[in-house]
Short mmCIF file of C-alpha atoms and ligand atoms in Angstrom, two decimals:
data_model
loop_
_atom_site.label_atom_id
_atom_site.label_comp_id
_atom_site.label_asym_id
_atom_site.label_seq_id
_atom_site.Cartn_x
_atom_site.Cartn_y
_atom_site.Cartn_z
CA UNK W 27 -16.68 6.24 17.10
CA UNK W 28 -19.76 4.53 19.27
CA UNK W 29 -19.56 3.75 22.66
CA UNK W 30 -19.24 0.41 22.21
CA UNK W 31 -16.85 -0.37 20.05
CA UNK W 32 -14.11 -2.65 20.96
CA UNK W 33 -10.63 -2.33 20.26
CA UNK W 34 -9.23 -5.63 18.41
CA UNK W 35 -5.42 -4.46 17.52
CA UNK W 36 -2.64 -1.70 16.83
CA UNK W 37 -1.33 -2.07 13.54
CA UNK W 38 2.35 -0.15 13.19
CA UNK W 39 0.02 2.57 11.70
CA UNK W 40 -3.84 1.88 12.42
CA UNK W 41 -6.25 1.26 14.97
CA UNK W 42 -8.75 -1.50 14.59
CA UNK W 43 -11.90 -1.49 16.02
CA UNK W 44 -15.30 -3.84 15.62
CA UNK W 45 -18.54 -1.52 16.01
CA UNK W 46 -20.58 -4.82 16.12
CA UNK W 47 -20.68 -8.25 14.41
CA UNK W 48 -20.50 -7.01 11.03
CA UNK W 49 -18.69 -4.03 11.16
CA UNK W 50 -15.57 -2.31 11.91
CA UNK W 51 -13.32 0.84 12.26
CA UNK W 52 -10.23 1.23 10.64
CA UNK W 53 -8.18 4.39 11.92
CA UNK W 54 -5.52 5.70 10.27
CA UNK W 55 -3.12 7.25 12.88
CA UNK W 56 -0.37 10.00 12.00
CA UNK W 57 2.20 6.94 12.78
CA UNK W 58 5.20 6.57 10.64
CA UNK W 59 7.46 3.69 10.13
CA UNK W 60 10.59 3.36 8.15
CA UNK W 61 12.32 -0.24 8.16
CA UNK W 62 9.26 -1.42 9.36
CA UNK W 63 10.08 0.65 13.18
CA UNK W 64 7.81 3.30 14.19
CA UNK W 65 9.27 6.56 14.70
CA UNK W 66 7.93 8.42 17.99
CA UNK W 67 6.97 11.51 15.98
CA UNK W 68 3.73 11.71 14.02
CA UNK W 69 3.86 13.50 11.05
CA UNK W 70 0.22 15.83 11.11
CA UNK W 71 -2.25 15.02 8.60
CA UNK W 72 -0.86 11.88 7.30
CA UNK W 73 -3.56 9.29 8.37
CA UNK W 74 -6.40 12.18 6.96
CA UNK W 75 -4.24 11.39 3.75
CA UNK W 76 -3.73 7.32 3.72
CA UNK W 77 -7.72 7.42 4.70
CA UNK W 78 -8.78 9.44 1.73
CA UNK W 79 -6.80 8.06 -0.75
CA UNK W 80 -8.18 4.94 0.17
CA UNK W 81 -11.28 6.15 0.16
CA UNK W 82 -11.04 8.44 -3.22
CA UNK W 83 -9.52 4.74 -4.88
CA UNK W 84 -12.58 2.52 -3.28
CA UNK W 85 -14.99 5.09 -4.80
CA UNK W 86 -13.12 4.89 -8.69
CA UNK W 87 -12.73 1.26 -8.82
CA UNK W 88 -16.04 0.00 -7.05
CA UNK W 89 -17.30 -0.78 -10.83
CA UNK W 90 -14.24 -3.66 -10.99
CA UNK W 91 -14.55 -4.91 -7.51
CA UNK W 92 -16.56 -4.16 -4.09
CA UNK W 93 -15.25 -3.64 -1.65
CA UNK W 94 -15.72 -2.76 1.83
CA UNK W 95 -16.14 0.89 2.60
CA UNK W 96 -19.48 1.69 4.08
CA UNK W 97 -18.66 5.13 5.41
CA UNK W 98 -15.92 7.67 5.65
CA UNK W 99 -16.21 9.71 8.96
CA UNK W 100 -16.09 13.26 9.70
CA UNK W 101 -12.88 13.01 11.24
CA UNK W 102 -11.24 11.94 7.97
CA UNK W 103 -9.32 9.37 9.23
CA UNK W 104 -11.48 6.88 10.25
CA UNK W 105 -13.10 4.22 7.59
CA UNK W 106 -16.14 2.71 8.58
CA UNK W 107 -16.43 -1.07 6.76
CA UNK W 108 -17.66 -4.43 6.32
CA UNK W 109 -16.26 -6.94 8.47
CA UNK W 110 -15.64 -10.18 5.99
CA UNK W 111 -13.54 -13.42 5.95
CA UNK W 112 -10.17 -12.52 4.54
CA UNK W 113 -8.71 -14.60 2.10
CA UNK W 114 -5.45 -15.81 3.36
CA UNK W 115 -2.88 -14.31 1.06
CA UNK W 116 -1.73 -10.68 0.01
CA UNK W 117 -2.06 -9.88 -3.53
CA UNK W 118 0.89 -7.79 -5.06
CA UNK W 119 0.68 -5.71 -8.13
CA UNK W 120 4.42 -4.52 -9.61
CA UNK W 121 4.62 -2.08 -13.10
CA UNK W 122 7.80 -1.85 -12.20
CA UNK W 123 10.68 -3.89 -11.04
CA UNK W 124 12.01 -3.22 -7.56
CA UNK W 125 12.26 -4.13 -4.48
CA UNK W 126 11.91 -7.77 -3.25
CA UNK W 127 10.53 -8.28 -6.72
CA UNK W 128 14.05 -7.13 -8.01
CA UNK W 129 15.93 -9.47 -5.75
CA UNK W 130 14.15 -12.59 -6.80
CA UNK W 131 14.54 -11.81 -10.41
CA UNK W 132 18.55 -11.10 -10.03
CA UNK W 133 18.69 -14.86 -8.38
CA UNK W 134 16.42 -16.25 -10.94
CA UNK W 135 15.46 -14.13 -14.09
CA UNK W 136 11.55 -14.38 -12.62
CA UNK W 137 8.96 -12.99 -9.91
CA UNK W 138 6.90 -15.28 -8.52
CA UNK W 139 6.87 -17.70 -11.49
CA UNK W 140 6.59 -14.97 -13.83
CA UNK W 141 9.69 -15.26 -15.98
CA UNK W 142 11.17 -11.69 -17.42
CA UNK W 143 13.17 -10.52 -20.18
CA UNK W 144 16.72 -10.71 -19.80
CA UNK W 145 18.56 -7.22 -19.32
CA UNK W 146 15.99 -5.38 -16.50
CA UNK W 147 17.37 -2.99 -14.18
CA UNK W 148 15.96 -2.27 -10.87
CA UNK W 149 13.06 0.24 -11.36
CA UNK W 150 12.27 -0.92 -15.57
CA UNK W 151 8.82 -0.56 -16.08
CA UNK W 152 6.96 -4.08 -16.86
CA UNK W 153 4.68 -4.15 -19.36
CA UNK W 154 2.43 -5.90 -19.02
CA UNK W 155 2.60 -5.83 -14.86
CA UNK W 156 2.57 -8.75 -13.46
CA UNK W 157 0.98 -10.79 -10.41
CA UNK W 158 3.19 -11.40 -7.39
CA UNK W 159 1.34 -12.73 -4.23
CA UNK W 160 2.43 -13.44 -0.99
CA UNK W 161 1.34 -14.99 2.37
CA UNK W 162 -0.17 -12.99 5.05
CA UNK W 163 2.22 -13.94 7.97
CA UNK W 164 1.57 -12.55 11.27
CA UNK W 165 4.94 -12.58 12.58
CA UNK W 166 8.09 -11.06 9.82
CA UNK W 167 7.75 -10.77 6.07
CA UNK W 168 5.12 -11.95 3.99
CA UNK W 169 6.56 -14.81 1.22
CA UNK W 170 6.57 -14.73 -2.04
CA UNK W 171 4.76 -17.13 -3.83
CA UNK W 172 3.96 -18.69 -7.22
CA UNK W 173 0.24 -18.11 -9.02
CA UNK W 174 0.44 -22.67 -8.82
CA UNK W 175 0.86 -21.94 -4.65
CA UNK W 176 -1.85 -19.65 -4.87
CA UNK W 177 -4.27 -21.62 -6.68
CA UNK W 178 -3.32 -24.86 -3.49
CA UNK W 179 -3.83 -22.20 -1.25
CA UNK W 180 -7.22 -20.18 -2.11
CA UNK W 181 -8.51 -21.96 -5.44
CA UNK W 182 -7.56 -21.88 -8.96
CA UNK W 183 -11.47 -19.83 -9.71
CA UNK W 184 -10.68 -17.47 -6.70
CA UNK W 185 -7.12 -16.83 -7.85
CA UNK W 186 -7.51 -16.22 -11.36
CA UNK W 187 -10.44 -13.84 -10.41
CA UNK W 188 -8.06 -11.93 -8.12
CA UNK W 189 -5.83 -11.75 -10.58
CA UNK W 190 -7.90 -10.19 -13.45
CA UNK W 191 -9.36 -7.98 -10.99
CA UNK W 192 -5.85 -6.75 -9.04
CA UNK W 193 -4.43 -6.02 -12.57
CA UNK W 194 -7.27 -3.92 -13.85
CA UNK W 195 -7.65 -2.11 -10.84
CA UNK W 196 -3.66 -1.37 -10.96
CA UNK W 197 -3.25 -0.49 -14.76
CA UNK W 198 -6.28 2.19 -13.98
CA UNK W 199 -4.42 3.67 -10.69
CA UNK W 200 -1.14 3.33 -12.55
CA UNK W 201 -2.51 5.60 -15.67
CA UNK W 202 -4.01 8.19 -13.39
CA UNK W 203 -0.45 8.50 -11.24
CA UNK W 204 1.67 9.12 -14.13
CA UNK W 205 -0.47 11.85 -15.59
CA UNK W 206 -0.32 12.95 -12.34
CA UNK W 207 2.79 13.20 -11.83
CA UNK W 208 3.84 10.10 -9.93
CA UNK W 209 5.03 6.41 -10.50
CA UNK W 210 3.05 3.76 -8.84
CA UNK W 211 5.79 1.11 -8.76
CA UNK W 212 3.60 -1.43 -7.33
CA UNK W 213 0.73 -2.01 -4.57
CA UNK W 214 -0.70 -4.48 -2.59
CA UNK W 215 -4.00 -5.12 -2.08
CA UNK W 216 -6.04 -7.75 0.32
CA UNK W 217 -9.49 -9.71 -0.52
CA UNK W 218 -12.62 -11.22 1.84
CA UNK W 219 -15.26 -12.67 0.44
CA UNK W 220 -19.13 -11.88 1.34
CA UNK W 221 -21.36 -14.74 0.39
CA UNK W 222 -19.56 -15.54 -2.03
CA UNK W 223 -18.69 -12.23 -3.89
CA UNK W 224 -15.06 -11.10 -3.90
CA UNK W 225 -14.49 -7.60 -2.16
CA UNK W 226 -11.58 -5.36 -1.43
CA UNK W 227 -10.65 -4.78 2.15
CA UNK W 228 -8.43 -3.09 4.15
CA UNK W 229 -6.75 0.28 2.35
CA UNK W 230 -5.85 0.51 -1.11
CA UNK W 231 -3.55 2.91 -2.91
CA UNK W 232 -2.35 4.63 -0.15
CA UNK W 233 1.73 5.26 0.34
CA UNK W 234 1.75 2.73 3.16
CA UNK W 235 0.19 0.01 0.46
CA UNK W 236 1.78 1.13 -1.88
CA UNK W 237 5.37 2.41 -3.34
CA UNK W 238 5.13 5.50 -5.02
CA UNK W 239 7.69 7.51 -6.67
CA UNK W 240 7.97 11.13 -8.07
CA UNK W 241 7.87 10.73 -12.43
CA UNK W 242 10.13 13.76 -12.56
CA UNK W 243 12.62 12.04 -10.13
CA UNK W 244 12.32 9.00 -11.71
CA UNK W 245 12.30 10.23 -15.85
CA UNK W 246 15.99 11.37 -13.59
CA UNK W 247 16.89 8.19 -13.03
CA UNK W 248 16.17 8.00 -9.46
CA UNK W 249 14.13 6.18 -7.54
CA UNK W 250 13.02 7.61 -4.64
CA UNK W 251 10.01 7.46 -2.10
CA UNK W 252 7.94 10.08 -2.91
CA UNK W 253 6.32 9.96 0.65
CA UNK W 254 9.63 8.10 2.71
CA UNK W 255 12.55 9.85 1.12
CA UNK W 256 13.20 12.65 3.26
CA UNK W 257 12.80 10.92 6.10
CA UNK W 258 15.38 8.27 5.06
CA UNK W 259 17.81 10.08 3.63
CA UNK W 260 18.22 12.01 6.87
CA UNK W 261 18.16 8.45 8.85
CA UNK W 262 21.00 7.09 6.43
CA UNK W 263 23.24 9.97 7.29
CA UNK W 264 22.13 9.69 11.49
CA UNK W 265 23.65 6.37 11.48
CA UNK W 266 20.67 4.41 12.43
CA UNK W 267 20.38 1.08 12.31
CA UNK W 268 16.91 0.33 11.70
CA UNK W 269 16.42 -1.30 15.01
CA UNK W 270 14.30 -0.07 17.33
CA UNK W 271 14.01 2.29 19.26
CA UNK W 272 13.35 4.53 15.92
CA UNK W 273 14.96 7.95 16.95
CA UNK W 274 12.78 11.35 16.97
CA UNK W 275 13.05 12.92 13.55
CA UNK W 276 13.20 16.57 13.50
CA UNK W 277 11.25 19.19 12.75
CA UNK W 278 11.97 20.25 9.37
CA UNK W 279 11.76 16.14 8.44
CA UNK W 280 8.49 16.25 9.53
CA UNK W 281 7.58 19.27 7.76
CA UNK W 282 8.61 17.99 4.70
CA UNK W 283 7.39 14.71 4.92
CA UNK W 284 4.05 16.00 5.67
CA UNK W 285 4.27 18.31 2.72
CA UNK W 286 4.87 14.81 0.52
CA UNK W 287 1.94 13.13 1.80
CA UNK W 288 -0.48 16.22 1.06
CA UNK W 289 0.97 16.73 -2.41
CA UNK W 290 0.57 12.92 -3.02
CA UNK W 291 -2.76 13.59 -2.18
CA UNK W 292 -3.53 16.77 -4.41
CA UNK W 293 -1.97 15.06 -6.85
CA UNK W 294 -4.08 11.86 -7.16
CA UNK W 295 -7.38 13.06 -6.15
CA UNK W 296 -6.63 16.99 -7.60
CA UNK W 297 -8.46 17.96 -4.00
CA UNK W 298 -7.09 20.42 -2.12
CA UNK W 299 -5.79 18.31 1.13
N1 ATP E 14 -13.01 -5.67 5.92
C1 ATP E 14 -12.11 -6.39 6.66
N2 ATP E 14 -12.82 -7.06 7.74
C2 ATP E 14 -12.27 -7.88 8.00
N3 ATP E 14 -10.51 -7.77 8.35
C3 ATP E 14 -10.26 -6.72 7.64
C4 ATP E 14 -11.06 -5.68 6.97
N4 ATP E 14 -10.73 -4.82 6.47
C5 ATP E 14 -8.92 -4.82 7.07
N5 ATP E 14 -8.78 -5.88 7.87
C6 ATP E 14 -8.07 -6.13 8.52
O1 ATP E 14 -7.67 -5.45 9.60
C7 ATP E 14 -6.09 -5.42 10.01
C8 ATP E 14 -5.72 -4.32 9.86
O2 ATP E 14 -4.25 -4.09 10.41
P1 ATP E 14 -3.18 -2.98 10.36
O3 ATP E 14 -3.14 -3.58 8.84
O4 ATP E 14 -3.32 -1.78 10.87
O5 ATP E 14 -1.95 -4.30 10.86
P2 ATP E 14 -0.78 -4.97 10.49
O6 ATP E 14 -1.77 -5.73 9.74
O7 ATP E 14 -1.76 -5.59 11.90
O8 ATP E 14 0.23 -4.70 11.11
P3 ATP E 14 1.04 -3.65 10.01
O9 ATP E 14 1.54 -2.61 10.87
O10 ATP E 14 2.13 -4.58 9.84
O11 ATP E 14 0.41 -3.28 8.73
C9 ATP E 14 -5.71 -6.43 8.98
O12 ATP E 14 -5.77 -7.43 9.06
C10 ATP E 14 -6.20 -6.25 7.52
O13 ATP E 14 -6.44 -7.57 7.13
MG1 MG E 15 -1.56 -4.65 7.83
#
């Protein structure tokens, strides 16, 4: 990292630096959070996996939509990117009904104003996938909004372009994940704009910005986080109430969780991570 980098902030998992007026450095640590709380015990190599997967997908999707990536640094965990004006929405695509989408569907048969057929269950595959935007909140949880709300916030043309491109990226990633033994249940994108051109920013299709399940478990009827399930199972047994501070994870849970991140990387990229 250059000597003149300015630390702009710390997320739960990443550190953000400004290299100069036009460039950012996004550094993924090995920190892990569950239920939005960070554990004191890191997962070795997790940051490298997150960054590696983002870089992999940025390269594969750049013909669908340009992105902010300038360079993946040698440490494997830092992405140098163009600093852009961010759009104030989180763009979520769901190809399986679960999480907040499932809750909303149970209340009113629709998610973000997209009506869905009756009789779906938690984990039902959605064909086609649906575009479900949310607000980007500094504090607390992002809130689901309808497409019309999104149009009012960022304009109709921009919203349509974002929907079209996000669904195209998701479809490509869902198909590849499935072939490789993973289910890409849903994913979140952030976009910025440079000289009027919509551009993908932040991280994409990493286990932190996406929900991945194992295909084998899915086909057996289980919806288990591919990467975090060992940690969640152990935490359930520990009786932790999901309020800070989060407990330290035992060595065995750390080792098995680390293996899951590396396995996700191997499956998706085909590389020996
Ligand atoms: N190219 C870019 N230009 C401008 N801002 C960007 C760019 N890429 C990412 N960002 C922003 O950088 C920030 C990265 O922060 P990060 O995701 O690590 O933490 P956070 O969003 O504050 O918290 P959380 O841990 O909940 O994700 C986000 O606000 C993201 O929108
Ligand atoms: Mg973030």
